[in-house]
């Protein structure tokens, strides 16, 4: 063997070993999330956003789903989980089944488009919730008028800025043009697409490629589970669509459902979907997956590989949970005696929490994780003088009775409080103090996944 050949084999072996020991699918494993809707917003093409539903650890039914999460990345390796961005508790008309969401950016605002059963009527509605920022939290503004059986919504905005809504479940799929404010559909445009689609079950998603409209959805072959991802193509957003076949088949470790999106990010097309890899095959507790998607020259989609290497070529992904203190109330936490302000600059996002006066005053945030795990806790804060604080993680007080002495900071500083223990499901982290100068910007948790 020539020297150059030898080098080639050594390098190839190294690459293979590296890839086997490092994987990036599932994308995010500290939380059970499903039904990813991927977006790159025009004002920041460097960031990929995922809007997802959230599975409750230990559950055996999708009926327990009650809130939504948002994730972002700038490099497909480092991910941020922004915590709970909308819960059934904050939707006056909703009662249960917080299933697959989507998101849309319109007239400078971000909307979470979600679905829930409506109180009193039991109808599945498509809800709208609004935020100034892509990561939420989102405030419910009611459901979209004119939509019945409103499960699994997807909003597609065409190049001329016309918004379309697609939705459907139980073997039906519908589409309609949306009003400019997104609050209703234009009834005369409502189209049932079911008969144009083969094996359609639920979860429509529309993207545009080479001037054609691609409607992808989870399909049931011969009415048999699990679902496969299939697609159809049209010259126009509301059809007629021509069925083209599947692009994600049933794969090892898939869940009963599959559901996802197709999105272009940094010149690559990516298929987002979910599996049951983290839960060891439990269909009701799912996790996010991504693989590159390629087209043939004729515009058909090549079968997507559902492997562990995913979209980072085997580099392990890393996620953090970033909880802005000013969002505590809207994201499942609480402010007691404290308040949100924004006068001292240098904070992240919209402001900070301050006004700690009496010993029990606090800011509390909600942390949701898939399994019992350790995480490194950091809190970004500012204080002109040394102070004592109590930090309660679940039922465990860091530093016990005496409280934690925290030194004065030079402006805003991220203080590392070390390893804390999180339990599967919901965890509250409460920061209590009584020094009026303290300002809390955010809580950051870096899950330690063995
Ligand atoms: O995640 C709950 C439901 O399961 C979704 O709404 C469906 O599309 C299926 O993925």
CSV table of C-alpha atoms and ligand atoms in Angstrom, one decimal:
chain,number,residue,atom,x,y,z
A,1,UNK,CA,0.0,0.0,0.0
A,2,UNK,CA,1.3,3.4,-0.9
A,3,UNK,CA,2.0,6.0,1.9
A,4,UNK,CA,-0.8,8.3,0.6
A,5,UNK,CA,-3.3,5.3,0.6
A,6,UNK,CA,-2.3,4.4,4.1
A,7,UNK,CA,-2.9,8.0,5.3
A,8,UNK,CA,-6.3,7.9,3.5
A,9,UNK,CA,-7.4,4.8,5.4
A,10,UNK,CA,-6.1,6.1,8.8
A,11,UNK,CA,-8.1,9.3,8.3
A,12,UNK,CA,-11.2,7.4,7.2
A,13,UNK,CA,-11.1,5.1,10.2
A,14,UNK,CA,-10.7,8.1,12.5
A,15,UNK,CA,-13.7,9.8,10.9
A,16,UNK,CA,-15.8,6.7,11.3
A,17,UNK,CA,-14.9,6.1,14.9
A,18,UNK,CA,-15.5,9.7,15.7
A,19,UNK,CA,-19.0,9.5,14.1
A,20,UNK,CA,-20.0,6.4,15.9
A,21,UNK,CA,-19.1,7.8,19.3
A,22,UNK,CA,-20.8,11.2,18.7
A,23,UNK,CA,-24.3,11.7,17.4
A,24,UNK,CA,-26.7,14.6,17.2
A,25,UNK,CA,-30.0,12.8,16.7
A,26,UNK,CA,-32.1,13.2,18.8
A,27,UNK,CA,-31.5,17.0,18.5
A,28,UNK,CA,-32.5,17.8,22.1
A,29,UNK,CA,-32.8,15.2,24.8
A,30,UNK,CA,-33.3,17.0,28.1
A,31,UNK,CA,-37.1,17.4,27.3
A,32,UNK,CA,-39.7,15.4,25.5
A,33,UNK,CA,-40.9,17.6,22.6
A,34,UNK,CA,-42.7,16.7,19.4
A,35,UNK,CA,-44.3,18.0,16.2
A,36,UNK,CA,-41.4,20.4,15.3
A,37,UNK,CA,-42.4,23.4,13.0
A,38,UNK,CA,-39.1,24.9,11.8
A,39,UNK,CA,-38.7,28.5,10.7
A,40,UNK,CA,-35.9,30.9,9.7
A,41,UNK,CA,-37.3,34.5,10.1
A,42,UNK,CA,-36.3,36.9,7.4
A,43,UNK,CA,-34.8,39.5,9.8
A,44,UNK,CA,-32.3,37.0,11.1
A,45,UNK,CA,-31.3,34.3,8.7
A,46,UNK,CA,-28.6,33.0,11.0
A,47,UNK,CA,-31.1,31.5,13.5
A,48,UNK,CA,-33.3,28.4,13.1
A,49,UNK,CA,-36.4,28.3,15.3
A,50,UNK,CA,-38.4,25.2,16.3
A,51,UNK,CA,-42.0,25.6,17.7
A,52,UNK,CA,-43.0,22.3,19.3
A,53,UNK,CA,-45.5,20.6,21.4
A,54,UNK,CA,-44.4,19.1,24.8
A,55,UNK,CA,-44.9,15.5,26.0
A,56,UNK,CA,-45.3,14.9,29.8
A,57,UNK,CA,-42.8,12.3,31.1
A,58,UNK,CA,-44.3,9.0,32.2
A,59,UNK,CA,-47.6,9.6,30.3
A,60,UNK,CA,-49.3,7.0,28.2
A,61,UNK,CA,-51.6,9.4,26.3
A,62,UNK,CA,-51.3,12.5,24.2
A,63,UNK,CA,-54.4,13.9,26.2
A,64,UNK,CA,-51.9,15.1,28.9
A,65,UNK,CA,-50.2,17.6,26.6
A,66,UNK,CA,-50.8,21.1,27.9
A,67,UNK,CA,-48.1,23.5,26.8
A,68,UNK,CA,-45.6,24.5,24.1
A,69,UNK,CA,-41.8,25.1,23.9
A,70,UNK,CA,-39.6,27.1,21.5
A,71,UNK,CA,-36.0,26.2,20.7
A,72,UNK,CA,-33.4,28.0,18.6
A,73,UNK,CA,-29.9,27.5,17.3
A,74,UNK,CA,-27.4,29.4,15.3
A,75,UNK,CA,-25.1,26.5,14.4
A,76,UNK,CA,-27.3,23.4,14.7
A,77,UNK,CA,-25.1,22.2,17.6
A,78,UNK,CA,-25.9,24.6,20.4
A,79,UNK,CA,-29.7,24.8,21.2
A,80,UNK,CA,-31.6,27.1,23.6
A,81,UNK,CA,-34.9,26.0,25.2
A,82,UNK,CA,-36.9,29.1,26.2
A,83,UNK,CA,-39.1,27.2,28.7
A,84,UNK,CA,-42.9,27.1,28.6
A,85,UNK,CA,-44.1,29.6,26.1
A,86,UNK,CA,-47.8,29.0,26.3
A,87,UNK,CA,-49.9,26.8,28.5
A,88,UNK,CA,-53.6,25.7,28.5
A,89,UNK,CA,-53.8,27.6,31.8
A,90,UNK,CA,-53.3,30.9,29.9
A,91,UNK,CA,-55.9,30.1,27.2
A,92,UNK,CA,-59.4,31.1,28.4
A,93,UNK,CA,-61.2,29.1,25.7
A,94,UNK,CA,-59.0,26.0,25.8
A,95,UNK,CA,-59.5,23.0,27.9
A,96,UNK,CA,-57.1,20.1,26.9
A,97,UNK,CA,-55.1,18.4,24.1
A,98,UNK,CA,-52.5,21.1,23.4
A,99,UNK,CA,-51.4,19.4,20.2
A,100,UNK,CA,-49.1,20.3,17.3
A,101,UNK,CA,-48.4,24.1,16.8
A,102,UNK,CA,-46.8,26.3,14.1
A,103,UNK,CA,-45.6,29.9,14.1
A,104,UNK,CA,-45.7,32.8,11.7
A,105,UNK,CA,-44.1,36.3,11.6
A,106,UNK,CA,-46.5,38.9,10.3
A,107,UNK,CA,-46.4,42.7,10.4
A,108,UNK,CA,-43.6,42.7,12.9
A,109,UNK,CA,-45.2,40.3,15.4
A,110,UNK,CA,-44.8,36.6,16.0
A,111,UNK,CA,-47.7,34.4,16.4
A,112,UNK,CA,-47.9,30.9,17.8
A,113,UNK,CA,-50.7,29.0,15.9
A,114,UNK,CA,-51.8,26.1,18.1
A,115,UNK,CA,-54.7,23.8,18.6
A,116,UNK,CA,-56.7,22.8,21.7
A,117,UNK,CA,-60.2,21.5,22.5
A,118,UNK,CA,-62.6,24.3,23.3
A,119,UNK,CA,-64.4,24.5,26.6
A,120,UNK,CA,-68.1,23.9,26.5
A,121,UNK,CA,-68.3,22.8,22.8
A,122,UNK,CA,-65.6,20.1,22.8
A,123,UNK,CA,-64.6,21.3,19.3
A,124,UNK,CA,-61.0,21.3,18.2
A,125,UNK,CA,-60.0,24.9,17.6
A,126,UNK,CA,-56.9,26.6,16.0
A,127,UNK,CA,-55.7,29.3,18.4
A,128,UNK,CA,-53.6,32.3,17.9
A,129,UNK,CA,-51.2,33.8,20.5
A,130,UNK,CA,-48.9,36.8,20.0
A,131,UNK,CA,-45.4,38.0,21.0
A,132,UNK,CA,-43.0,40.8,20.1
A,133,UNK,CA,-40.1,38.3,20.0
A,134,UNK,CA,-39.8,35.0,18.2
A,135,UNK,CA,-39.1,33.0,21.4
A,136,UNK,CA,-42.3,34.1,23.2
A,137,UNK,CA,-43.8,33.7,25.7
A,138,UNK,CA,-47.0,34.1,23.7
A,139,UNK,CA,-50.3,35.7,24.8
A,140,UNK,CA,-53.5,34.0,23.6
A,141,UNK,CA,-55.7,36.3,21.4
A,142,UNK,CA,-58.5,33.8,20.7
A,143,UNK,CA,-59.1,31.2,18.0
A,144,UNK,CA,-59.2,31.6,14.2
A,145,UNK,CA,-62.8,32.0,13.1
A,146,UNK,CA,-64.1,29.7,10.4
A,147,UNK,CA,-61.9,26.7,11.2
A,148,UNK,CA,-63.6,23.5,12.4
A,149,UNK,CA,-61.7,20.4,13.3
A,150,UNK,CA,-58.8,22.7,13.7
A,151,UNK,CA,-56.1,20.2,14.7
A,152,UNK,CA,-52.5,20.5,13.5
A,153,UNK,CA,-52.4,23.9,12.0
A,154,UNK,CA,-49.6,25.2,9.6
A,155,UNK,CA,-49.4,28.7,8.2
A,156,UNK,CA,-47.6,29.2,4.9
A,157,UNK,CA,-46.9,32.7,3.7
A,158,UNK,CA,-46.5,33.0,0.0
A,159,UNK,CA,-43.9,35.2,-1.8
A,160,UNK,CA,-46.6,37.9,-2.3
A,161,UNK,CA,-47.2,37.8,1.5
A,162,UNK,CA,-50.6,36.1,1.3
A,163,UNK,CA,-51.0,33.8,4.3
A,164,UNK,CA,-52.6,30.4,4.0
A,165,UNK,CA,-53.7,28.0,6.8
A,166,UNK,CA,-53.6,24.2,6.5
A,167,UNK,CA,-55.0,21.9,9.1
A,168,UNK,CA,-56.4,18.5,9.5
A,169,UNK,CA,-56.7,15.2,11.4
A,170,UNK,CA,-58.5,11.9,11.4
A,171,UNK,CA,-58.0,11.4,7.7
A,172,UNK,CA,-59.0,14.9,6.6
A,173,UNK,CA,-57.0,17.9,5.4
A,174,UNK,CA,-58.2,21.4,4.7
A,175,UNK,CA,-56.7,24.7,3.5
A,176,UNK,CA,-57.8,28.3,3.2
A,177,UNK,CA,-56.5,31.8,2.7
A,178,UNK,CA,-56.2,33.7,6.0
A,179,UNK,CA,-57.3,37.2,6.6
A,180,UNK,CA,-54.5,39.8,6.8
A,181,UNK,CA,-54.7,39.8,10.6
A,182,UNK,CA,-54.8,36.0,10.7
A,183,UNK,CA,-57.9,36.1,13.0
A,184,UNK,CA,-60.2,34.4,10.5
A,185,UNK,CA,-60.1,32.4,7.3
A,186,UNK,CA,-61.6,33.7,4.0
A,187,UNK,CA,-64.5,31.3,3.9
A,188,UNK,CA,-64.9,31.2,0.2
A,189,UNK,CA,-61.3,30.0,-0.2
A,190,UNK,CA,-61.8,27.0,2.2
A,191,UNK,CA,-60.8,23.8,0.3
A,192,UNK,CA,-61.0,20.2,1.4
A,193,UNK,CA,-57.8,18.7,0.1
A,194,UNK,CA,-58.4,15.1,1.4
A,195,UNK,CA,-59.4,13.6,-1.9
A,196,UNK,CA,-56.3,14.9,-3.6
A,197,UNK,CA,-54.0,13.2,-1.1
A,198,UNK,CA,-53.2,9.6,-0.5
A,199,UNK,CA,-53.1,8.1,3.0
A,200,UNK,CA,-53.5,11.5,4.6
A,201,UNK,CA,-54.1,11.4,8.4
A,202,UNK,CA,-53.0,14.7,10.0
A,203,UNK,CA,-50.3,17.3,10.4
A,204,UNK,CA,-50.0,19.2,7.1
A,205,UNK,CA,-46.9,21.3,6.3
A,206,UNK,CA,-46.4,23.5,3.2
A,207,UNK,CA,-43.1,24.8,1.8
A,208,UNK,CA,-42.2,26.1,-1.6
A,209,UNK,CA,-39.3,24.7,-3.7
A,210,UNK,CA,-38.6,25.9,-7.3
A,211,UNK,CA,-41.9,27.7,-7.5
A,212,UNK,CA,-43.9,24.6,-6.6
A,213,UNK,CA,-45.9,24.0,-3.4
A,214,UNK,CA,-45.0,20.9,-1.4
A,215,UNK,CA,-47.7,19.7,1.0
A,216,UNK,CA,-46.1,17.1,3.4
A,217,UNK,CA,-48.0,15.2,6.1
A,218,UNK,CA,-48.0,12.1,8.2
A,219,UNK,CA,-49.8,9.3,6.3
A,220,UNK,CA,-51.2,5.9,7.3
A,221,UNK,CA,-50.4,3.2,4.8
A,222,UNK,CA,-53.5,1.0,4.6
A,223,UNK,CA,-54.8,2.6,7.8
A,224,UNK,CA,-51.9,0.9,9.7
A,225,UNK,CA,-49.8,2.6,12.3
A,226,UNK,CA,-47.0,3.9,12.6
A,227,UNK,CA,-47.2,7.0,10.5
A,228,UNK,CA,-44.9,7.7,7.6
A,229,UNK,CA,-44.0,11.2,6.2
A,230,UNK,CA,-45.4,11.6,2.6
A,231,UNK,CA,-45.9,14.5,0.3
A,232,UNK,CA,-47.8,16.0,-2.7
A,233,UNK,CA,-46.9,18.8,-5.1
A,234,UNK,CA,-49.1,21.6,-6.6
A,235,UNK,CA,-48.7,24.6,-8.9
A,236,UNK,CA,-50.9,26.6,-6.5
A,237,UNK,CA,-51.2,26.8,-2.7
A,238,UNK,CA,-54.7,25.6,-2.5
A,239,UNK,CA,-54.2,22.7,-5.0
A,240,UNK,CA,-54.9,20.6,-6.9
A,241,UNK,CA,-52.1,18.5,-5.3
A,242,UNK,CA,-50.5,15.4,-6.8
A,243,UNK,CA,-49.4,12.7,-4.4
A,244,UNK,CA,-45.7,11.9,-4.8
A,245,UNK,CA,-45.0,9.2,-2.2
A,246,UNK,CA,-43.1,9.0,1.1
A,247,UNK,CA,-39.9,10.7,2.2
A,248,UNK,CA,-39.6,9.3,5.7
A,249,UNK,CA,-40.5,5.7,6.1
A,250,UNK,CA,-41.1,3.8,9.3
A,251,UNK,CA,-37.8,3.6,11.1
A,252,UNK,CA,-36.2,1.8,14.1
A,253,UNK,CA,-37.3,3.6,17.3
A,254,UNK,CA,-40.0,5.7,15.6
A,255,UNK,CA,-43.1,6.6,17.6
A,256,UNK,CA,-46.6,5.7,16.5
A,257,UNK,CA,-47.0,9.2,15.2
A,258,UNK,CA,-44.7,11.1,13.1
A,259,UNK,CA,-45.1,14.8,12.3
A,260,UNK,CA,-42.7,17.5,11.1
A,261,UNK,CA,-41.7,20.2,8.8
A,262,UNK,CA,-39.3,21.0,5.9
A,263,UNK,CA,-37.2,24.1,6.1
A,264,UNK,CA,-34.2,25.7,4.3
A,265,UNK,CA,-31.5,26.9,6.7
A,266,UNK,CA,-28.1,28.2,5.6
A,267,UNK,CA,-28.5,26.8,2.1
A,268,UNK,CA,-29.4,23.3,3.2
A,269,UNK,CA,-32.9,21.8,3.3
A,270,UNK,CA,-33.7,20.0,6.5
A,271,UNK,CA,-36.5,17.5,7.4
A,272,UNK,CA,-37.6,17.9,11.1
A,273,UNK,CA,-39.6,15.1,12.7
A,274,UNK,CA,-39.9,13.2,15.9
A,275,UNK,CA,-39.1,9.7,17.2
A,276,UNK,CA,-39.3,7.8,20.5
A,277,UNK,CA,-35.5,7.3,20.8
A,278,UNK,CA,-35.1,8.9,24.2
A,279,UNK,CA,-38.0,7.1,25.9
A,280,UNK,CA,-36.9,3.8,24.5
A,281,UNK,CA,-39.9,3.4,22.1
A,282,UNK,CA,-42.7,4.9,24.2
A,283,UNK,CA,-44.9,6.6,21.6
A,284,UNK,CA,-46.4,9.2,23.8
A,285,UNK,CA,-43.0,10.7,25.0
A,286,UNK,CA,-41.2,11.8,21.9
A,287,UNK,CA,-38.1,13.8,21.0
A,288,UNK,CA,-37.0,16.0,18.1
A,289,UNK,CA,-35.0,14.8,15.1
A,290,UNK,CA,-33.5,16.4,12.0
A,291,UNK,CA,-31.8,15.1,8.9
A,292,UNK,CA,-30.8,16.7,5.6
A,293,UNK,CA,-33.3,16.5,2.8
A,294,UNK,CA,-32.3,16.4,-0.8
A,295,UNK,CA,-34.2,16.8,-4.0
A,296,UNK,CA,-33.8,15.0,-7.3
A,297,UNK,CA,-33.4,17.0,-10.5
A,298,UNK,CA,-37.1,16.5,-11.3
A,299,UNK,CA,-38.1,18.1,-7.9
A,300,UNK,CA,-39.0,14.9,-6.2
A,301,UNK,CA,-37.7,14.4,-2.6
A,302,UNK,CA,-35.1,11.7,-2.0
A,303,UNK,CA,-35.8,9.3,1.0
A,304,UNK,CA,-34.5,11.0,4.2
A,305,UNK,CA,-32.0,9.0,6.2
A,306,UNK,CA,-33.2,8.8,9.8
A,307,UNK,CA,-29.7,8.2,11.3
A,308,UNK,CA,-27.9,9.4,14.4
A,309,UNK,CA,-25.6,11.7,12.6
A,310,UNK,CA,-28.3,14.1,11.6
A,311,UNK,CA,-27.4,17.6,10.6
A,312,UNK,CA,-24.1,18.2,12.4
A,313,UNK,CA,-22.1,15.4,10.9
A,314,UNK,CA,-21.9,13.6,14.2
A,315,UNK,CA,-20.9,16.5,16.4
A,316,UNK,CA,-22.9,16.2,19.7
A,317,UNK,CA,-25.5,18.8,20.2
A,318,UNK,CA,-25.7,20.7,23.5
A,319,UNK,CA,-28.8,22.5,24.9
A,320,UNK,CA,-29.3,25.1,27.6
A,321,UNK,CA,-32.6,26.2,29.2
A,322,UNK,CA,-32.8,30.0,29.3
A,323,UNK,CA,-35.5,31.5,31.5
A,324,UNK,CA,-35.9,35.3,31.4
A,325,UNK,CA,-36.9,36.5,34.9
A,326,UNK,CA,-39.3,39.0,33.4
A,327,UNK,CA,-41.2,36.2,31.8
A,328,UNK,CA,-41.7,34.3,35.0
A,329,UNK,CA,-45.5,34.9,35.3
A,330,UNK,CA,-46.2,34.0,31.6
A,331,UNK,CA,-44.0,30.9,31.6
A,332,UNK,CA,-45.3,29.0,34.6
A,333,UNK,CA,-43.4,30.7,37.4
A,334,UNK,CA,-44.4,33.5,39.8
A,335,UNK,CA,-43.4,37.0,41.1
A,336,UNK,CA,-44.1,37.5,44.8
A,337,UNK,CA,-43.6,41.1,46.1
A,338,UNK,CA,-41.2,41.7,43.2
A,339,UNK,CA,-41.7,43.6,39.8
A,340,UNK,CA,-40.4,43.8,36.3
A,341,UNK,CA,-38.3,46.9,35.3
A,342,UNK,CA,-36.2,47.9,32.3
A,343,UNK,CA,-34.5,51.1,33.3
A,344,UNK,CA,-31.0,49.9,34.0
A,345,UNK,CA,-29.6,48.8,30.6
A,346,UNK,CA,-27.5,45.7,29.8
A,347,UNK,CA,-30.3,43.2,30.5
A,348,UNK,CA,-31.2,40.5,28.0
A,349,UNK,CA,-34.6,40.4,26.2
A,350,UNK,CA,-37.2,42.7,27.8
A,351,UNK,CA,-36.1,43.6,31.3
A,352,UNK,CA,-35.3,42.2,34.7
A,353,UNK,CA,-37.0,41.5,38.1
A,354,UNK,CA,-36.3,43.7,41.1
A,355,UNK,CA,-38.0,45.3,44.1
A,356,UNK,CA,-37.1,42.6,46.6
A,357,UNK,CA,-38.1,44.2,49.9
A,358,UNK,CA,-39.1,41.7,52.5
A,359,UNK,CA,-37.6,38.3,53.3
A,360,UNK,CA,-40.2,36.2,51.4
A,361,UNK,CA,-40.2,38.3,48.2
A,362,UNK,CA,-39.2,36.2,45.2
A,363,UNK,CA,-39.0,35.4,41.5
A,364,UNK,CA,-39.8,31.8,40.6
A,365,UNK,CA,-39.3,30.1,37.2
A,366,UNK,CA,-40.5,26.8,35.8
A,367,UNK,CA,-38.0,24.3,34.4
A,368,UNK,CA,-39.4,21.3,32.5
A,369,UNK,CA,-37.2,18.2,31.8
A,370,UNK,CA,-37.7,14.7,30.6
A,371,UNK,CA,-35.8,12.7,33.3
A,372,UNK,CA,-34.2,13.2,36.7
A,373,UNK,CA,-30.9,14.9,35.8
A,374,UNK,CA,-28.3,17.3,37.1
A,375,UNK,CA,-27.8,20.7,35.6
A,376,UNK,CA,-25.5,23.6,36.2
A,377,UNK,CA,-27.4,26.6,37.4
A,378,UNK,CA,-26.3,30.1,36.5
A,379,UNK,CA,-28.2,33.3,37.3
A,380,UNK,CA,-27.4,36.7,35.7
A,381,UNK,CA,-27.8,39.4,38.2
A,382,UNK,CA,-26.7,42.8,39.3
A,383,UNK,CA,-26.2,44.2,42.8
A,384,UNK,CA,-24.3,47.2,44.2
A,385,UNK,CA,-23.6,45.5,47.5
A,386,UNK,CA,-23.1,42.0,49.0
A,387,UNK,CA,-26.3,40.3,49.9
A,388,UNK,CA,-27.9,37.0,51.1
A,389,UNK,CA,-30.3,35.0,49.0
A,390,UNK,CA,-32.2,31.7,49.3
A,391,UNK,CA,-32.3,29.6,46.2
A,392,UNK,CA,-34.8,26.8,46.3
A,393,UNK,CA,-34.6,24.2,43.6
A,394,UNK,CA,-37.7,22.0,43.9
A,395,UNK,CA,-37.6,21.1,47.6
A,396,UNK,CA,-33.9,21.6,48.1
A,397,UNK,CA,-32.5,24.9,49.4
A,398,UNK,CA,-29.0,25.6,48.2
A,399,UNK,CA,-26.9,26.4,51.2
A,400,UNK,CA,-29.5,25.5,53.8
A,401,UNK,CA,-30.6,27.8,56.7
A,402,UNK,CA,-27.9,30.3,56.6
A,403,UNK,CA,-28.6,31.5,53.0
A,404,UNK,CA,-26.2,32.1,50.3
A,405,UNK,CA,-23.8,35.1,50.5
A,406,UNK,CA,-23.5,36.7,47.1
A,407,UNK,CA,-20.9,39.3,46.5
A,408,UNK,CA,-21.7,42.6,44.8
A,409,UNK,CA,-21.3,42.6,41.1
A,410,UNK,CA,-19.7,44.9,38.6
A,411,UNK,CA,-22.8,45.6,36.5
A,412,UNK,CA,-24.5,42.5,35.2
A,413,UNK,CA,-22.7,39.2,36.0
A,414,UNK,CA,-23.6,35.6,35.4
A,415,UNK,CA,-23.1,33.8,38.7
A,416,UNK,CA,-22.5,30.1,38.7
A,417,UNK,CA,-24.3,28.3,41.5
A,418,UNK,CA,-23.0,24.9,40.5
A,419,UNK,CA,-24.8,21.6,40.1
A,420,UNK,CA,-28.5,21.3,41.0
A,421,UNK,CA,-30.8,18.2,40.8
A,422,UNK,CA,-33.8,18.4,38.6
A,423,UNK,CA,-36.6,15.8,38.8
A,424,UNK,CA,-38.5,14.5,35.7
A,425,UNK,CA,-41.3,16.8,34.8
A,426,UNK,CA,-41.9,20.2,36.4
A,427,UNK,CA,-39.4,21.9,38.7
A,428,UNK,CA,-39.7,25.3,40.3
A,429,UNK,CA,-36.6,27.4,41.0
A,430,UNK,CA,-37.2,30.2,43.5
A,431,UNK,CA,-34.8,33.1,44.2
A,432,UNK,CA,-35.7,34.9,47.4
A,433,UNK,CA,-34.0,37.9,48.9
A,434,UNK,CA,-34.8,41.3,50.6
A,435,UNK,CA,-32.3,43.7,49.2
A,436,UNK,CA,-34.0,46.3,47.0
A,437,UNK,CA,-30.9,46.8,44.8
A,438,UNK,CA,-30.8,43.3,43.4
A,439,UNK,CA,-31.8,42.8,39.8
A,440,UNK,CA,-32.3,39.4,38.3
A,441,UNK,CA,-31.9,39.1,34.5
A,442,UNK,CA,-32.2,35.4,33.7
A,443,UNK,CA,-31.8,31.8,35.0
A,444,UNK,CA,-29.7,29.5,32.8
A,445,UNK,CA,-29.6,25.8,33.2
A,446,UNK,CA,-27.1,23.6,31.4
A,447,UNK,CA,-28.4,20.0,31.6
A,448,UNK,CA,-25.7,17.4,32.2
A,449,UNK,CA,-26.8,14.5,30.1
A,450,UNK,CA,-24.6,11.4,30.7
B,1,LIG,O1,-48.5,15.6,19.3
B,1,LIG,C1,-49.9,15.3,19.4
B,1,LIG,C2,-50.4,14.8,18.0
B,1,LIG,O2,-49.7,13.7,17.6
B,1,LIG,C3,-50.2,15.8,16.9
B,1,LIG,O3,-51.1,16.8,16.9
B,1,LIG,C4,-50.3,14.8,15.8
B,1,LIG,O4,-49.9,15.4,14.5
B,1,LIG,C5,-49.4,13.7,16.2
B,1,LIG,O5,-48.1,14.0,16.1
